[in-house]
XYZ file of N, CA and C in Angstrom:
612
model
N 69.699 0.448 73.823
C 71.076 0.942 73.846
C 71.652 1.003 72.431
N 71.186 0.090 71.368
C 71.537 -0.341 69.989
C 71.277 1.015 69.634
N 69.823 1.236 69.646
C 69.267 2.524 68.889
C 69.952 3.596 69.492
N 70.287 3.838 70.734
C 70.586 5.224 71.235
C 72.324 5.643 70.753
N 72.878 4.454 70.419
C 74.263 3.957 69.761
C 74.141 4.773 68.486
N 73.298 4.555 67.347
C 72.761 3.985 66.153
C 72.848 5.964 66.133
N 71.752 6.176 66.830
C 71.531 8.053 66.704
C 72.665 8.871 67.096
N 73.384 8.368 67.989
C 74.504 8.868 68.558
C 75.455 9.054 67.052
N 75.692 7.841 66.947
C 76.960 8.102 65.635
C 76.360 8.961 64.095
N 74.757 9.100 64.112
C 74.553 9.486 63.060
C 74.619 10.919 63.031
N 74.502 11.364 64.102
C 74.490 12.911 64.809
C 75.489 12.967 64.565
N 77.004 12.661 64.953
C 78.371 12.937 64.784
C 78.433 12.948 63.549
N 78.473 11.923 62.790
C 78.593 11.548 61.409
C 77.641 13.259 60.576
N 77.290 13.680 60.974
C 76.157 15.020 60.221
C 77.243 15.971 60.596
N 77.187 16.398 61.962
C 78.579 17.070 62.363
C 79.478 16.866 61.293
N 80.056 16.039 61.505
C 81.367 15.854 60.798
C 80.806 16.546 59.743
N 80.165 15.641 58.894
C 79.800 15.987 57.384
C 79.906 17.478 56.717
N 79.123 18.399 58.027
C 78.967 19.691 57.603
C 80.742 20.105 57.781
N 81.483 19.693 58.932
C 82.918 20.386 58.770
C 83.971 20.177 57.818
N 83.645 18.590 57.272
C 84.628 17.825 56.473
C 84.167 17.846 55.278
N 82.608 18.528 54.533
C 82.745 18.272 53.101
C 82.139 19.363 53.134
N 80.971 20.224 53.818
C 80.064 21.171 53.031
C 80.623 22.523 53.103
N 81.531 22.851 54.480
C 82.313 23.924 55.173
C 83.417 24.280 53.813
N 84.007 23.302 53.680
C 85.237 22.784 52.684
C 84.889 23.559 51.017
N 83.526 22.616 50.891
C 82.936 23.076 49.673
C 82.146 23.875 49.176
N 82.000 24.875 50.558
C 81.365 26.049 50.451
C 82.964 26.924 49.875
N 83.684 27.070 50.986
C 85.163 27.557 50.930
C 85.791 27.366 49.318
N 85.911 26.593 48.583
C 85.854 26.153 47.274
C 85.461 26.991 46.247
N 83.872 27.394 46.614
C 83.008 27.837 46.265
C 83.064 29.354 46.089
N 83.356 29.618 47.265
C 83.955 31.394 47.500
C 85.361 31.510 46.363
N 86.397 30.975 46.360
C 87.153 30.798 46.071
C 86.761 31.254 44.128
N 86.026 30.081 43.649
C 85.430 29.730 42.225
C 85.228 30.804 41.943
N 84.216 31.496 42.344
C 82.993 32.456 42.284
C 84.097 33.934 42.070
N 84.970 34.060 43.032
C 86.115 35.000 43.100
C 87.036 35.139 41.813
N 87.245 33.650 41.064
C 88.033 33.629 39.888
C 86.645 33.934 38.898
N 85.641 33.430 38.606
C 84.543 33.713 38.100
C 84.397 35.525 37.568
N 83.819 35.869 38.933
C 84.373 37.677 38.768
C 85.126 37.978 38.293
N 86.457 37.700 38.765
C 87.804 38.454 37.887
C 87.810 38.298 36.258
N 87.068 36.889 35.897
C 87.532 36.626 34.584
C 85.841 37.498 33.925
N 85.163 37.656 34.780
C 83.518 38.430 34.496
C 84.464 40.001 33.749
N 85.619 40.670 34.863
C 85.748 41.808 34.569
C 86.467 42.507 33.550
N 87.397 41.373 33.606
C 88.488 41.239 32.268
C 87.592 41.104 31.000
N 86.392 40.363 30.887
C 85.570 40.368 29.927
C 84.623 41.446 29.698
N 84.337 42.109 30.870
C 83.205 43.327 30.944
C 84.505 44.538 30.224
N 85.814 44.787 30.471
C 86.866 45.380 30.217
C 87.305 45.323 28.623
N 87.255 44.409 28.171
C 87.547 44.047 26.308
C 86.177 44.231 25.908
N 85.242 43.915 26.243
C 83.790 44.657 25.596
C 84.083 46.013 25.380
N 84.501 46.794 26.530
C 84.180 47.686 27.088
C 85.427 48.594 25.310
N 86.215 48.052 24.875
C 87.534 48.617 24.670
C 86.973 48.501 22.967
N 86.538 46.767 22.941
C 85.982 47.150 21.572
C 85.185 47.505 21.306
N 83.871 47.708 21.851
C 82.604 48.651 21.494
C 82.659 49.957 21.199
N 84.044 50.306 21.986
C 84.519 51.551 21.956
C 85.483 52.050 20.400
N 85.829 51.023 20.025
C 86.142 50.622 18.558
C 85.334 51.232 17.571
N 84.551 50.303 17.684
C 82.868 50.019 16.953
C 82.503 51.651 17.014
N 82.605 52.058 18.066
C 81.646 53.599 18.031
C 82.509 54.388 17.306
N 84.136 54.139 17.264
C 84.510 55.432 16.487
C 84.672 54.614 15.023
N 84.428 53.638 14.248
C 84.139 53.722 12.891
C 82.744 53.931 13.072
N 81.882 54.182 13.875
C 80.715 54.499 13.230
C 80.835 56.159 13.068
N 81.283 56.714 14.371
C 81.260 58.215 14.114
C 82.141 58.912 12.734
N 83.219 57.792 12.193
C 83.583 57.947 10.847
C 82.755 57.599 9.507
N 82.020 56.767 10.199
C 80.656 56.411 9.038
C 79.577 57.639 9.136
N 79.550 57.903 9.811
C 78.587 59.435 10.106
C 79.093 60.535 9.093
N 80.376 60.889 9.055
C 80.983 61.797 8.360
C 80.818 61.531 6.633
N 80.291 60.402 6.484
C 80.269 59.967 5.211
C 78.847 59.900 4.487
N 78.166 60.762 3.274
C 77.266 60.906 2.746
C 76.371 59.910 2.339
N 77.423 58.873 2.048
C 76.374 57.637 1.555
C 76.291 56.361 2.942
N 76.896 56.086 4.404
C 77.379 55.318 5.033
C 76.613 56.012 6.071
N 75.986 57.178 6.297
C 75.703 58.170 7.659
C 74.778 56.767 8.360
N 73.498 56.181 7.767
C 72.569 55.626 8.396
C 73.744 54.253 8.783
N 74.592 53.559 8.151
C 75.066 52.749 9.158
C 75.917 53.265 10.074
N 76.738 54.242 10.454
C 77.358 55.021 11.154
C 76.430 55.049 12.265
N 74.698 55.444 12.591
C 74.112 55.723 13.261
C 73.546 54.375 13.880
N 73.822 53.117 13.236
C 73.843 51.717 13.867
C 74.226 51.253 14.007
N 75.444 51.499 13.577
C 77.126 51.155 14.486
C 76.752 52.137 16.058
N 76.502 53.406 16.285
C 76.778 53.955 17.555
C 75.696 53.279 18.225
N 74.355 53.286 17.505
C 73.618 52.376 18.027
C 73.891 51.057 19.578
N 74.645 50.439 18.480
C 74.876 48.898 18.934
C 76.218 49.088 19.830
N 76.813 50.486 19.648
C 77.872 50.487 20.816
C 77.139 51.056 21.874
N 76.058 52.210 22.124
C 75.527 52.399 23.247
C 74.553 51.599 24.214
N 73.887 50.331 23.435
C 73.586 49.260 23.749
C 73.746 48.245 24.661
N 75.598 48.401 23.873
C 76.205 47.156 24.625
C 77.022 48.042 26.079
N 76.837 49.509 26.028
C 77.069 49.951 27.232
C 76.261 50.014 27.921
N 74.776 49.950 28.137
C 73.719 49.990 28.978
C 73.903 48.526 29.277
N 74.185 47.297 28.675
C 74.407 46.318 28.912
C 75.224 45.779 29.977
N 76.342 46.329 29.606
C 78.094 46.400 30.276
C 77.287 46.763 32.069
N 76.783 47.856 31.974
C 76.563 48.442 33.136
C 75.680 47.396 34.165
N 74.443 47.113 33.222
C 73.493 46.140 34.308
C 74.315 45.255 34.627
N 75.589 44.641 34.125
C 75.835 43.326 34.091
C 77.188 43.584 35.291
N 77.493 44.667 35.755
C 78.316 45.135 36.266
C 77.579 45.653 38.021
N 75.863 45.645 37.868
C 75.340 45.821 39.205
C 75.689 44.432 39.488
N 74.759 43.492 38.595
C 75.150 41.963 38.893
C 76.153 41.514 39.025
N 77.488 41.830 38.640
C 78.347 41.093 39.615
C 78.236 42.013 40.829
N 78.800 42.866 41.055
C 78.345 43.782 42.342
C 77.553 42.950 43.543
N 76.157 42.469 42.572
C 75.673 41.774 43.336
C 75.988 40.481 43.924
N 76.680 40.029 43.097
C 77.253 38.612 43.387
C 78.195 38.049 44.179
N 78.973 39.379 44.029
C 79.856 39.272 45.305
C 79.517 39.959 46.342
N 78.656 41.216 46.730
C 78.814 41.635 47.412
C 77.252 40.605 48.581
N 76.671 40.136 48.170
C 75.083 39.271 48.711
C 75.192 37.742 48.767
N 76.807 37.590 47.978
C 76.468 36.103 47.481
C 77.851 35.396 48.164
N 78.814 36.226 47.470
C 80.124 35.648 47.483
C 80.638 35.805 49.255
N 80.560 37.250 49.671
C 81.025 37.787 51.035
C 80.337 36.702 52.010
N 78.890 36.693 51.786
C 77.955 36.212 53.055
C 77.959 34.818 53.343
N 78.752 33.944 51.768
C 79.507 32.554 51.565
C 80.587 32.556 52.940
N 81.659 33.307 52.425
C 82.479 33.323 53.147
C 82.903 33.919 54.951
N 81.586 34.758 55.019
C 81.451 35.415 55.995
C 80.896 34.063 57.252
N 79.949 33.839 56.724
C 79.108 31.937 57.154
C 80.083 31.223 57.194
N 80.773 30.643 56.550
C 82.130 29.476 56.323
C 82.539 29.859 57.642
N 83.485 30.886 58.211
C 84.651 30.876 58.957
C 83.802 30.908 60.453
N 82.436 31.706 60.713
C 81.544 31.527 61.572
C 81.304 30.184 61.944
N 80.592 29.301 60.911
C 79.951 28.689 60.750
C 81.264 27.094 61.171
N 82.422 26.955 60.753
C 83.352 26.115 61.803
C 83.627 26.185 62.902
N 83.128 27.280 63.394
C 83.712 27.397 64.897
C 82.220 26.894 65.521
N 81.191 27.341 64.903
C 79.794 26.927 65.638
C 79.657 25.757 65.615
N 79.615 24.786 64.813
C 79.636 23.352 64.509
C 80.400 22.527 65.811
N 81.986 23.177 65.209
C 83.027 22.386 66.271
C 82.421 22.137 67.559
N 81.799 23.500 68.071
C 81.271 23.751 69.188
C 80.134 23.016 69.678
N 79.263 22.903 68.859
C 78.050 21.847 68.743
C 78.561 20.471 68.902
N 79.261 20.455 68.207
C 79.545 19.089 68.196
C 80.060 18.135 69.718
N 81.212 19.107 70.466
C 82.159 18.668 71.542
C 81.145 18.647 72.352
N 80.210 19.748 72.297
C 79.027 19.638 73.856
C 77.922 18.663 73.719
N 77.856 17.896 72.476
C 76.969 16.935 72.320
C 77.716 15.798 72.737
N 78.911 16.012 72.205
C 79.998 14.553 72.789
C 79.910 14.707 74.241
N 80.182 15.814 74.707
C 80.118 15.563 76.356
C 79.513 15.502 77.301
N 77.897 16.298 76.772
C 76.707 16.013 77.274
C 75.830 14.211 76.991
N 76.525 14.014 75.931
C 76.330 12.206 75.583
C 77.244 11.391 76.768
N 78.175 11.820 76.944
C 79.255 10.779 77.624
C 78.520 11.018 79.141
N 78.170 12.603 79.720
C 77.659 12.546 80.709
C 76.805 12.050 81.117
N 75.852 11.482 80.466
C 74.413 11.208 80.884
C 74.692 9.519 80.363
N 75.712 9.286 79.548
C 75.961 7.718 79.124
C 76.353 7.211 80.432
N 77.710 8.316 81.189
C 78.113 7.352 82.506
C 77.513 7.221 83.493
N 76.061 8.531 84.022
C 75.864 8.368 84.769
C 74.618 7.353 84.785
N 74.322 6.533 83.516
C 73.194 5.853 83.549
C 74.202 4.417 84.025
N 74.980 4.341 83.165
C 75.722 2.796 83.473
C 76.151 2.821 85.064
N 76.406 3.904 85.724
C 76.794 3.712 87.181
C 75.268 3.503 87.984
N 74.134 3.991 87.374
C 72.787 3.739 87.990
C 72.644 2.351 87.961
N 73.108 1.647 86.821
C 72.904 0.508 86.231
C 73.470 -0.735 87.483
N 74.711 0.100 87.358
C 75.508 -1.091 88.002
C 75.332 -1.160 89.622
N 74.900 0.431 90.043
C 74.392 0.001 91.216
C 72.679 -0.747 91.544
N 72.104 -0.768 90.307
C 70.603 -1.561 90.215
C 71.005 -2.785 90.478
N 72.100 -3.295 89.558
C 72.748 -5.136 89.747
C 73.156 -5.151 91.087
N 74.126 -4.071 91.802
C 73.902 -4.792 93.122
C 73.320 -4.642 94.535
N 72.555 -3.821 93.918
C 71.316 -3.955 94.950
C 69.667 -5.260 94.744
N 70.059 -5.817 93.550
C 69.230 -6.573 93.137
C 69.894 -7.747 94.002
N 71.219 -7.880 93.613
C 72.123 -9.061 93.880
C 71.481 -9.098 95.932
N 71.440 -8.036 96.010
C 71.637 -8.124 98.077
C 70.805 -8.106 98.403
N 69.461 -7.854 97.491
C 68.445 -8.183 97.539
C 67.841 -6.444 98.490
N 68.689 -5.171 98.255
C 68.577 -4.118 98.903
C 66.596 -4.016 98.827
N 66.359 -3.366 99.661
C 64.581 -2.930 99.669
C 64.362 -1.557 98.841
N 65.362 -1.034 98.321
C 65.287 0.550 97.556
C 65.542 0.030 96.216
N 65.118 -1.351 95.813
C 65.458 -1.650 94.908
C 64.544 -1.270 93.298
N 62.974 -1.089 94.056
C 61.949 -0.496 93.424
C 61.828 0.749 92.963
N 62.951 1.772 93.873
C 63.097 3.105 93.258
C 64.470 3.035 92.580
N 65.279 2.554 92.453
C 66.374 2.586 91.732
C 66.045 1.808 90.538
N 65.016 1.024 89.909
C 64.610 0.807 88.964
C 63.869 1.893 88.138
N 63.209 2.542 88.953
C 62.654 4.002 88.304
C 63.385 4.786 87.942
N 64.713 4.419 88.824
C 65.704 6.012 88.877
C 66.004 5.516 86.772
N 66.490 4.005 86.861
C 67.089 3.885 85.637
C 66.299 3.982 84.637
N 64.850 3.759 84.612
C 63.749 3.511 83.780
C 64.001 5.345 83.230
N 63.794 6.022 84.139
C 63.896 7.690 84.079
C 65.066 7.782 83.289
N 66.397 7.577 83.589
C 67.447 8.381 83.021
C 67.382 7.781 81.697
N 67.411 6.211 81.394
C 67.365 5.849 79.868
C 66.129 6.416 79.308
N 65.056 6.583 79.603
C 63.704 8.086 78.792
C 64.487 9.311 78.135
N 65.148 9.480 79.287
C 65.702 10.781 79.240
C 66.859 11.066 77.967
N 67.891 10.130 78.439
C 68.739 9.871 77.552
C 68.311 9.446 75.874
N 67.527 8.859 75.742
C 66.573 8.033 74.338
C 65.827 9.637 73.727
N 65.527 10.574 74.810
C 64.900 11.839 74.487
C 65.735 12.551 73.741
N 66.457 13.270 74.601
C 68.273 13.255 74.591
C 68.618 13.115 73.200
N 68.992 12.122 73.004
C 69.671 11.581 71.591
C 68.628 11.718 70.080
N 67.481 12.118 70.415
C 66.699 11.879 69.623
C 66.166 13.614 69.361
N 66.050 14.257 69.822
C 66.138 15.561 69.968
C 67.314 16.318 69.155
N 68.610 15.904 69.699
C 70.199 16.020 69.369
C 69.932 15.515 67.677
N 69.984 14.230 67.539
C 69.722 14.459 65.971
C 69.023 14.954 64.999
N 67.604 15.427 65.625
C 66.611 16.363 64.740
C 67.320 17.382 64.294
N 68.108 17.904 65.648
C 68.579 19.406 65.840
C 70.052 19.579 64.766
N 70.880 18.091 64.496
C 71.834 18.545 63.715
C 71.530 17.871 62.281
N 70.193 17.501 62.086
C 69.884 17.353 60.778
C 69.410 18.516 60.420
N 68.542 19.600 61.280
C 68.391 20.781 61.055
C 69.256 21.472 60.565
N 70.409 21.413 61.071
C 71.729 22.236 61.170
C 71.958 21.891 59.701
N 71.996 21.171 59.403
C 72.704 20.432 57.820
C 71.616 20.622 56.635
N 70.567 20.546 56.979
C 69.298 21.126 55.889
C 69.053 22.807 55.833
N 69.737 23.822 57.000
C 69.375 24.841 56.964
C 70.622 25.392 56.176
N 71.804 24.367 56.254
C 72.943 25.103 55.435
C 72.778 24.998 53.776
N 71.842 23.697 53.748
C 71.883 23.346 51.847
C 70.947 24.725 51.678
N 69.719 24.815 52.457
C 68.673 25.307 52.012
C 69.480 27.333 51.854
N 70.251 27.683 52.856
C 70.983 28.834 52.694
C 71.905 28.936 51.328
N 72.285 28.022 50.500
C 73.000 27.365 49.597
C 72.023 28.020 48.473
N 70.881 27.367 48.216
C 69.671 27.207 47.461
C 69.194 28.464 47.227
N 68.765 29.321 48.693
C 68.422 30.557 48.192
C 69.177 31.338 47.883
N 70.331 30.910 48.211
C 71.223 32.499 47.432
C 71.265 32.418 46.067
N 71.611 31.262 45.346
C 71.761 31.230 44.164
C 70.287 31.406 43.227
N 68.908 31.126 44.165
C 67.824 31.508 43.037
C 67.561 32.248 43.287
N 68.420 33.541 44.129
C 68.624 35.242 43.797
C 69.493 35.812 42.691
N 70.477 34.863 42.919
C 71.500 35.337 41.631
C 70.664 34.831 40.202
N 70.309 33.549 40.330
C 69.309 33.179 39.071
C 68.664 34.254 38.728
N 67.378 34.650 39.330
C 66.871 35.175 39.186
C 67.189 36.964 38.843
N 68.435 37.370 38.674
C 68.844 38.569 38.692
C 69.477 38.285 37.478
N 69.898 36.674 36.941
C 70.632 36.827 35.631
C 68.931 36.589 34.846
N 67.966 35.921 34.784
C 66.927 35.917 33.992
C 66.282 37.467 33.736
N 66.284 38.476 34.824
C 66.038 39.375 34.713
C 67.004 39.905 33.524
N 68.020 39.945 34.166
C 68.881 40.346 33.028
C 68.886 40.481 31.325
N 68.894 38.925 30.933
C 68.459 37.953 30.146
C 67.529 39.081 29.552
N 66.285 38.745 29.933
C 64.656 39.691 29.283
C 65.092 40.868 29.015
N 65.777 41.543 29.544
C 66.065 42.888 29.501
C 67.470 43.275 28.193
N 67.289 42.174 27.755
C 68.508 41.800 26.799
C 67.678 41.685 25.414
């Protein structure tokens, strides 16, 4: 009963966990990632204004007999940093649209599924908790009266606590699952985005 106690609260306690810190700090997360972008675009935007700078003293360095070859590496280094501007502009694209949305899209799903998990484990626990203690208590007094069905109502209880010990032990695999499949959804998104800024990176 200790142990079936013991799994019971650790199952809730995972529940909880995912609604009260990871749900929360995913939500956070969307949030970050959202100010992240904005301040990505405002920065992709002042590149964008001074490179554009840069290209017209070079096209004035062009006009000039002795200055033409740096004129032509001034436009250089402004068309550069626009092929740049651009990849870096799929990648956010990407970031919000694979990374950031499907965060937040999961989050608001993903509380209502839990909640849900959670109440039918509470009530499928309480069901099968009361109907073992009423097996129980009618085992004590049929033991007490010394009833002759006393040999199958020991089975009956031997059966439902199996069941129940199954039960509870099953139930927590299933919401440690639940809680390792959310880090691990966590994990791969971001060593997509990694991997799209290293690309990047090389291509730099």
């Amino acid at each position: 009963a200790l142990e079936m106690d013991l799994s019971y609260r650790s199952t809730i306690s995972i529940y909880k966990s995912i609604l009260e810190q990871f749900n929360p700090a995913l939500e956070k997360l969307v949030y970050l990632g959202n100010n992240y972008l904005r301040a990505f675009h405002a920065l992709s935007k002042a590149a964008e204004v001074y490179f554009k700078a840069i290209e017209k003293i070079g096209e004035q360095a062009l006009q000039s007999s002795t200055s033409h070859v740096l004129g032509e590496i001034l436009m250089q280094m402004s068309d550069t940093q626009r092929l740049l501007s651009s990849d870096l502009e799929v990648m956010a694209q990407t970031f919000h649209v694979d990374l950031l949305q499907h965060m937040e899209k999961n989050t608001k799903m993903d509380v209502q599924f839990i909640s849900e998990s959670q109440k039918q484990y509470e009530l499928e626990y309480q069901r099968r908790a009361t109907n073992l203690d009423k097996c129980m208590a009618e085992l004590w007094r049929m033991e007490r009266a010394r009833d002759q069905n006393v040999r199958e109502m020991k089975e009956n209880v031997m059966r439902l606590r199996l069941e129940m010990q199954a039960f509870v032990s099953e139930s927590q695999r299933g919401a440690e699952l639940e809680e390792k499949r959310r880090y691990r959804f966590l994990a791969e998104k971001h060593q997509m985005l990694y991997n799209s800024l290293l690309q990047f990176y090389s291509r730099v």
